[in-house]
Amino acid sequence: MATTQAIRIHSVGGPEVMRLEEVPLADPGRGEARVRHRAIGVNYVDVYHRSGLYPLPLPTGLGVEAAGVVEAVGPGTAGVAPGDRVAYMAGPGCYAGARVVAADRLVPIPAAVDDVTAAAVLLKGLTAHMLVTRVHAARAGEVALVTAAAGGVGQLLVQWLGEIGVTVVAVVGSEEKAEIVLRLGAPHVLVTPRDDVPRRVKEITGGAGVPVAYDSVGRATFESSLACLAPFGLLVTFGNASGPLPPVDTGALSRLGSLAICRPTVFHHVASAADLGAAAAAVFTRVGAGTLRVAVGARWPLAGAADAHRALEARATTGSSILLP
Ligand code: NDP
């Protein structure tokens, strides 16, 4: 059987548990395609998988997103053919030279979008799409809080909200990141820990607070983001880069103004082929038109995946990070 190189873990822990191994590469079965990777997206969920925050059966591969070329399709596989450029998200195992995946999860990459950009934007762009259209129908004229705004998802979310006409109050961890987000058009950028975020949000909104807060930092910002909300506001907690949330005191949601919390996951929102196709088209159309700019902040060889994780966890990256097989 053919083989390919892949990053695998046999135990959970720090970046050092990742090993580059030679793994079998099967022929695609019915309804499947084998994709030769040209670029692999690094996502914060890969850190949760590696650390054990999101437990997986071991040993396991890592990585949930890649872009490349279809090199073989299984019997009865419709809609894709060898030579097609595609991107996809799937369960852990994308940190590899090639992979066999269900053909109905493959998204064609438009000619105007290169492979690295596709791997940098698919999962993160679908997440931004979910956040502004499905979890909360963002509207022109409203104000939204966005944490980790210079990150992979954050930069896309800031731009998409701006396109809709939402006034973004962005939160970032350094002055350099603030510069990046200002260049993306965010009218208000707060830097932690320098700025008192709830106090500044109240000032910016004339005391009202924001109707929606998009928080991917988790434990460290949970209380602050809740405190930024207007009555009936929605906290969209969609990540835990600083650690998982404490148990939620629903009484506090009542006291703070009949607030709501939701915890969405992009894989659920694109579970059907129709939803995946529509959301991916919305992302790639914007990328092709230049209305959604994709910043690839760092590239590492596949063998350097541990360094990519170290940088991500050290808050040293901006935009999307890519592994090159
Ligand atoms: P990012 O590029 O945003 O990297 C994480 C950022 O989080 C850092 O750069 C940093 O920005 C901020 N951060 C704050 N505190 C910490 C901390 N203690 N440790 C590490 N980072 C910290 O990553 P991604 O774009 O890949 O993902 C962004 C978030 O969105 C993640 O939480 C991820 O889990 C989540 N996500 C959720 C999805 C879903 O379906 N629910 C789908 C995709 C992503 P700063 O220094 O500016 O604070």
Short mmCIF file of N, CA, C and O and ligand atoms in Angstrom, two decimals, residues 42-46 48 54 89 123-124 126-128 130-131 147-155 171-174 177-178 190 192 215-218 220-221 237-243 263-269 311-321, ligand 1:
data_model
loop_
_atom_site.label_atom_id
_atom_site.label_comp_id
_atom_site.label_asym_id
_atom_site.label_seq_id
_atom_site.Cartn_x
_atom_site.Cartn_y
_atom_site.Cartn_z
N VAL A 42 -3.85 25.53 9.81
CA VAL A 42 -3.66 25.30 11.25
C VAL A 42 -4.78 26.04 11.97
O VAL A 42 -5.00 27.23 11.71
N ASN A 43 -5.49 25.33 12.83
CA ASN A 43 -6.61 25.93 13.55
C ASN A 43 -6.44 25.69 15.05
O ASN A 43 -5.86 24.68 15.46
N TYR A 44 -7.01 26.60 15.83
CA TYR A 44 -6.82 26.46 17.27
C TYR A 44 -7.39 25.15 17.80
O TYR A 44 -6.91 24.61 18.79
N VAL A 45 -8.39 24.61 17.11
CA VAL A 45 -8.95 23.33 17.56
C VAL A 45 -7.90 22.22 17.53
O VAL A 45 -7.96 21.26 18.31
N ASP A 46 -6.89 22.37 16.68
CA ASP A 46 -5.81 21.37 16.62
C ASP A 46 -5.06 21.34 17.96
O ASP A 46 -4.59 20.28 18.39
N TYR A 48 -6.47 22.10 20.88
CA TYR A 48 -7.37 21.42 21.84
C TYR A 48 -7.28 19.90 21.67
O TYR A 48 -7.31 19.16 22.64
N TYR A 54 -10.12 18.59 24.02
CA TYR A 54 -11.18 17.88 23.28
C TYR A 54 -10.64 16.46 23.07
O TYR A 54 -9.84 16.22 22.16
N MET A 89 -12.82 20.50 5.03
CA MET A 89 -12.61 20.31 6.46
C MET A 89 -13.16 18.95 6.83
O MET A 89 -14.14 18.48 6.25
N LEU A 123 -12.07 26.95 6.66
CA LEU A 123 -12.72 26.71 7.96
C LEU A 123 -12.96 28.03 8.71
O LEU A 123 -14.04 28.25 9.27
N LYS A 124 -11.98 28.90 8.67
CA LYS A 124 -12.12 30.16 9.41
C LYS A 124 -13.18 31.06 8.76
O LYS A 124 -13.93 31.75 9.45
N LEU A 126 -15.77 29.94 6.93
CA LEU A 126 -17.07 29.33 7.21
C LEU A 126 -17.52 29.67 8.63
O LEU A 126 -18.71 29.85 8.89
N THR A 127 -16.55 29.77 9.53
CA THR A 127 -16.87 30.15 10.91
C THR A 127 -17.39 31.58 10.96
O THR A 127 -18.41 31.87 11.60
N ALA A 128 -16.70 32.48 10.27
CA ALA A 128 -17.16 33.88 10.23
C ALA A 128 -18.56 33.96 9.62
O ALA A 128 -19.44 34.67 10.13
N MET A 130 -20.86 31.64 9.61
CA MET A 130 -21.80 31.12 10.61
C MET A 130 -22.12 32.19 11.66
O MET A 130 -23.27 32.38 12.05
N LEU A 131 -21.09 32.91 12.09
CA LEU A 131 -21.26 33.86 13.19
C LEU A 131 -22.10 35.07 12.79
O LEU A 131 -22.85 35.59 13.60
N THR A 147 -13.43 39.51 20.10
CA THR A 147 -12.13 39.27 20.76
C THR A 147 -11.17 38.59 19.79
O THR A 147 -11.59 38.06 18.75
N ALA A 148 -9.90 38.57 20.12
CA ALA A 148 -8.86 37.97 19.27
C ALA A 148 -9.02 38.42 17.82
O ALA A 148 -8.92 37.62 16.89
N ALA A 149 -9.26 39.72 17.64
CA ALA A 149 -9.65 40.25 16.34
C ALA A 149 -8.54 40.21 15.29
O ALA A 149 -8.82 40.31 14.09
N ALA A 150 -7.28 40.06 15.71
CA ALA A 150 -6.19 39.98 14.73
C ALA A 150 -5.86 38.55 14.36
O ALA A 150 -4.95 38.30 13.56
N GLY A 151 -6.58 37.59 14.93
CA GLY A 151 -6.30 36.18 14.68
C GLY A 151 -6.88 35.71 13.35
O GLY A 151 -7.36 36.52 12.55
N GLY A 152 -6.83 34.41 13.14
CA GLY A 152 -7.31 33.85 11.87
C GLY A 152 -8.78 34.11 11.66
O GLY A 152 -9.18 34.76 10.68
N VAL A 153 -9.61 33.61 12.55
CA VAL A 153 -11.05 33.88 12.44
C VAL A 153 -11.31 35.36 12.65
O VAL A 153 -12.12 35.97 11.94
N GLY A 154 -10.62 35.96 13.62
CA GLY A 154 -10.90 37.34 14.00
C GLY A 154 -10.81 38.31 12.84
O GLY A 154 -11.70 39.14 12.65
N GLN A 155 -9.76 38.21 12.03
CA GLN A 155 -9.61 39.16 10.92
C GLN A 155 -10.74 39.01 9.90
O GLN A 155 -11.21 40.00 9.33
N VAL A 171 -11.07 43.60 20.14
CA VAL A 171 -10.18 43.46 21.30
C VAL A 171 -8.98 42.62 20.86
O VAL A 171 -9.15 41.55 20.25
N VAL A 172 -7.78 43.12 21.14
CA VAL A 172 -6.55 42.41 20.78
C VAL A 172 -5.55 42.47 21.93
O VAL A 172 -5.72 43.27 22.85
N GLY A 173 -4.49 41.66 21.81
CA GLY A 173 -3.53 41.53 22.90
C GLY A 173 -2.27 42.36 22.76
O GLY A 173 -1.40 42.26 23.64
N SER A 174 -2.13 43.17 21.72
CA SER A 174 -0.91 43.99 21.59
C SER A 174 -1.17 45.16 20.65
O SER A 174 -2.12 45.15 19.85
N LYS A 177 -0.99 44.17 16.98
CA LYS A 177 -2.25 43.56 16.51
C LYS A 177 -3.32 44.64 16.31
O LYS A 177 -4.13 44.56 15.38
N ALA A 178 -3.31 45.66 17.16
CA ALA A 178 -4.27 46.75 17.00
C ALA A 178 -4.10 47.43 15.64
O ALA A 178 -5.08 47.75 14.96
N LEU A 190 -9.56 47.91 21.09
CA LEU A 190 -9.12 47.95 22.48
C LEU A 190 -7.98 46.96 22.66
O LEU A 190 -7.99 45.88 22.05
N THR A 192 -5.84 44.72 25.36
CA THR A 192 -5.78 44.20 26.73
C THR A 192 -4.33 43.85 27.08
O THR A 192 -3.56 43.47 26.19
N ASP A 215 -16.92 35.94 21.26
CA ASP A 215 -15.78 35.69 22.13
C ASP A 215 -15.19 34.31 21.86
O ASP A 215 -15.84 33.29 22.09
N SER A 216 -13.94 34.28 21.42
CA SER A 216 -13.27 33.00 21.18
C SER A 216 -12.14 32.76 22.18
O SER A 216 -11.46 31.75 22.09
N VAL A 217 -11.95 33.67 23.10
CA VAL A 217 -10.84 33.53 24.05
C VAL A 217 -11.26 32.65 25.23
O VAL A 217 -10.47 31.91 25.79
N GLY A 218 -12.53 32.71 25.61
CA GLY A 218 -13.04 31.78 26.62
C GLY A 218 -12.84 32.26 28.04
O GLY A 218 -13.24 33.37 28.39
N ALA A 220 -10.61 33.56 30.00
CA ALA A 220 -10.02 34.84 30.43
C ALA A 220 -10.92 36.03 30.14
O ALA A 220 -10.81 37.06 30.82
N THR A 221 -11.81 35.94 29.16
CA THR A 221 -12.61 37.10 28.76
C THR A 221 -14.10 36.92 29.02
O THR A 221 -14.89 37.82 28.74
N THR A 237 -20.07 32.43 22.48
CA THR A 237 -18.78 31.92 22.95
C THR A 237 -18.42 30.76 22.04
O THR A 237 -19.07 29.72 22.04
N PHE A 238 -17.43 30.98 21.17
CA PHE A 238 -17.17 29.98 20.13
C PHE A 238 -15.75 29.42 20.18
O PHE A 238 -15.33 28.72 19.26
N GLY A 239 -15.03 29.69 21.26
CA GLY A 239 -13.70 29.12 21.38
C GLY A 239 -13.19 29.28 22.79
O GLY A 239 -13.80 29.99 23.61
N ASN A 240 -12.07 28.61 23.08
CA ASN A 240 -11.52 28.67 24.44
C ASN A 240 -10.00 28.69 24.41
O ASN A 240 -9.34 27.86 25.03
N ALA A 241 -9.45 29.67 23.69
CA ALA A 241 -7.99 29.75 23.54
C ALA A 241 -7.30 29.92 24.89
O ALA A 241 -6.17 29.47 25.08
N SER A 242 -7.97 30.56 25.86
CA SER A 242 -7.36 30.76 27.17
C SER A 242 -7.80 29.71 28.18
O SER A 242 -7.38 29.75 29.33
N GLY A 243 -8.64 28.78 27.75
CA GLY A 243 -9.15 27.74 28.64
C GLY A 243 -10.67 27.72 28.59
O GLY A 243 -11.29 28.71 28.18
N ARG A 263 -23.20 28.48 22.08
CA ARG A 263 -21.88 27.89 21.90
C ARG A 263 -21.90 27.10 20.58
O ARG A 263 -22.05 25.87 20.57
N PRO A 264 -21.75 27.80 19.45
CA PRO A 264 -21.86 27.15 18.15
C PRO A 264 -20.57 26.45 17.69
O PRO A 264 -19.48 26.82 18.13
N THR A 265 -20.73 25.49 16.83
CA THR A 265 -19.61 24.76 16.23
C THR A 265 -19.82 24.72 14.71
O THR A 265 -20.89 24.32 14.25
N VAL A 266 -18.82 25.13 13.98
CA VAL A 266 -18.99 25.30 12.53
C VAL A 266 -19.33 23.98 11.84
O VAL A 266 -20.10 23.96 10.87
N PHE A 267 -18.79 22.87 12.33
CA PHE A 267 -19.07 21.58 11.66
C PHE A 267 -20.57 21.29 11.64
O PHE A 267 -21.08 20.74 10.67
N HIS A 268 -21.28 21.66 12.71
CA HIS A 268 -22.73 21.44 12.71
C HIS A 268 -23.42 22.32 11.67
O HIS A 268 -24.39 21.90 11.04
N HIS A 269 -22.91 23.53 11.50
CA HIS A 269 -23.58 24.48 10.62
C HIS A 269 -23.35 24.18 9.13
O HIS A 269 -24.04 24.74 8.29
N ALA A 311 3.75 28.76 18.46
CA ALA A 311 3.49 30.17 18.13
C ALA A 311 2.02 30.53 18.41
O ALA A 311 1.72 31.59 18.97
N LEU A 312 1.12 29.64 18.01
CA LEU A 312 -0.31 29.91 18.21
C LEU A 312 -0.63 30.06 19.70
O LEU A 312 -1.33 30.98 20.12
N GLU A 313 -0.09 29.14 20.50
CA GLU A 313 -0.39 29.17 21.93
C GLU A 313 0.29 30.33 22.64
O GLU A 313 -0.15 30.75 23.71
N ALA A 314 1.38 30.83 22.06
CA ALA A 314 2.09 31.97 22.65
C ALA A 314 1.47 33.30 22.22
O ALA A 314 2.01 34.37 22.54
N ARG A 315 0.38 33.27 21.48
CA ARG A 315 -0.29 34.47 20.95
C ARG A 315 0.65 35.24 20.03
O ARG A 315 0.54 36.46 19.91
N ALA A 316 1.55 34.51 19.38
CA ALA A 316 2.58 35.15 18.55
C ALA A 316 2.18 35.19 17.08
O ALA A 316 2.95 35.72 16.26
N THR A 317 1.03 34.66 16.71
CA THR A 317 0.62 34.66 15.30
C THR A 317 -0.43 35.73 15.06
O THR A 317 -1.14 36.14 15.98
N THR A 318 -0.53 36.16 13.81
CA THR A 318 -1.67 36.97 13.37
C THR A 318 -2.19 36.33 12.08
O THR A 318 -1.43 35.67 11.37
N GLY A 319 -3.47 36.53 11.79
CA GLY A 319 -4.05 35.91 10.61
C GLY A 319 -3.98 34.40 10.71
O GLY A 319 -3.94 33.82 11.80
N SER A 320 -3.92 33.73 9.54
CA SER A 320 -3.94 32.27 9.48
C SER A 320 -2.52 31.72 9.38
O SER A 320 -1.65 32.34 8.79
N SER A 321 -2.34 30.55 9.95
CA SER A 321 -1.05 29.84 9.83
C SER A 321 -1.25 28.61 8.94
O SER A 321 -2.29 27.97 8.99
P1 NDP B 1 -6.32 32.68 16.48
O1 NDP B 1 -5.48 33.03 15.32
O2 NDP B 1 -7.44 33.60 16.82
O3 NDP B 1 -5.36 32.49 17.73
C1 NDP B 1 -5.83 32.56 19.02
C2 NDP B 1 -5.79 34.00 19.60
O4 NDP B 1 -6.50 34.00 20.84
C3 NDP B 1 -4.41 34.51 19.96
O5 NDP B 1 -3.69 35.03 18.87
C4 NDP B 1 -4.72 35.56 20.99
O6 NDP B 1 -5.01 36.82 20.41
C5 NDP B 1 -6.01 35.04 21.64
N1 NDP B 1 -5.73 34.58 23.00
C6 NDP B 1 -6.14 35.21 24.11
N2 NDP B 1 -5.74 34.58 25.19
C7 NDP B 1 -5.03 33.52 24.79
C8 NDP B 1 -4.33 32.49 25.48
N3 NDP B 1 -4.29 32.43 26.82
N4 NDP B 1 -3.69 31.57 24.75
C9 NDP B 1 -3.72 31.61 23.42
N5 NDP B 1 -4.39 32.56 22.71
C10 NDP B 1 -5.03 33.52 23.39
O7 NDP B 1 -6.87 31.19 16.29
P2 NDP B 1 -7.98 30.66 15.23
O8 NDP B 1 -8.30 31.72 14.26
O9 NDP B 1 -7.55 29.34 14.75
O10 NDP B 1 -9.23 30.40 16.16
C11 NDP B 1 -9.80 31.49 16.86
C12 NDP B 1 -10.75 30.96 17.90
O11 NDP B 1 -11.94 30.55 17.26
C13 NDP B 1 -10.24 29.77 18.71
O12 NDP B 1 -10.67 29.90 20.05
C14 NDP B 1 -10.94 28.61 18.05
O13 NDP B 1 -11.11 27.54 18.91
C15 NDP B 1 -12.24 29.25 17.68
N6 NDP B 1 -12.91 28.57 16.55
C16 NDP B 1 -14.13 28.04 16.78
C17 NDP B 1 -14.84 27.43 15.79
C18 NDP B 1 -16.18 26.90 16.09
O14 NDP B 1 -16.76 26.24 15.24
N7 NDP B 1 -16.73 27.10 17.26
C19 NDP B 1 -14.27 27.30 14.44
C20 NDP B 1 -12.99 27.94 14.28
C21 NDP B 1 -12.34 28.55 15.31
P3 NDP B 1 -4.77 38.18 21.29
O15 NDP B 1 -3.33 38.15 21.69
O16 NDP B 1 -5.10 39.27 20.36
O17 NDP B 1 -5.71 38.08 22.46
#
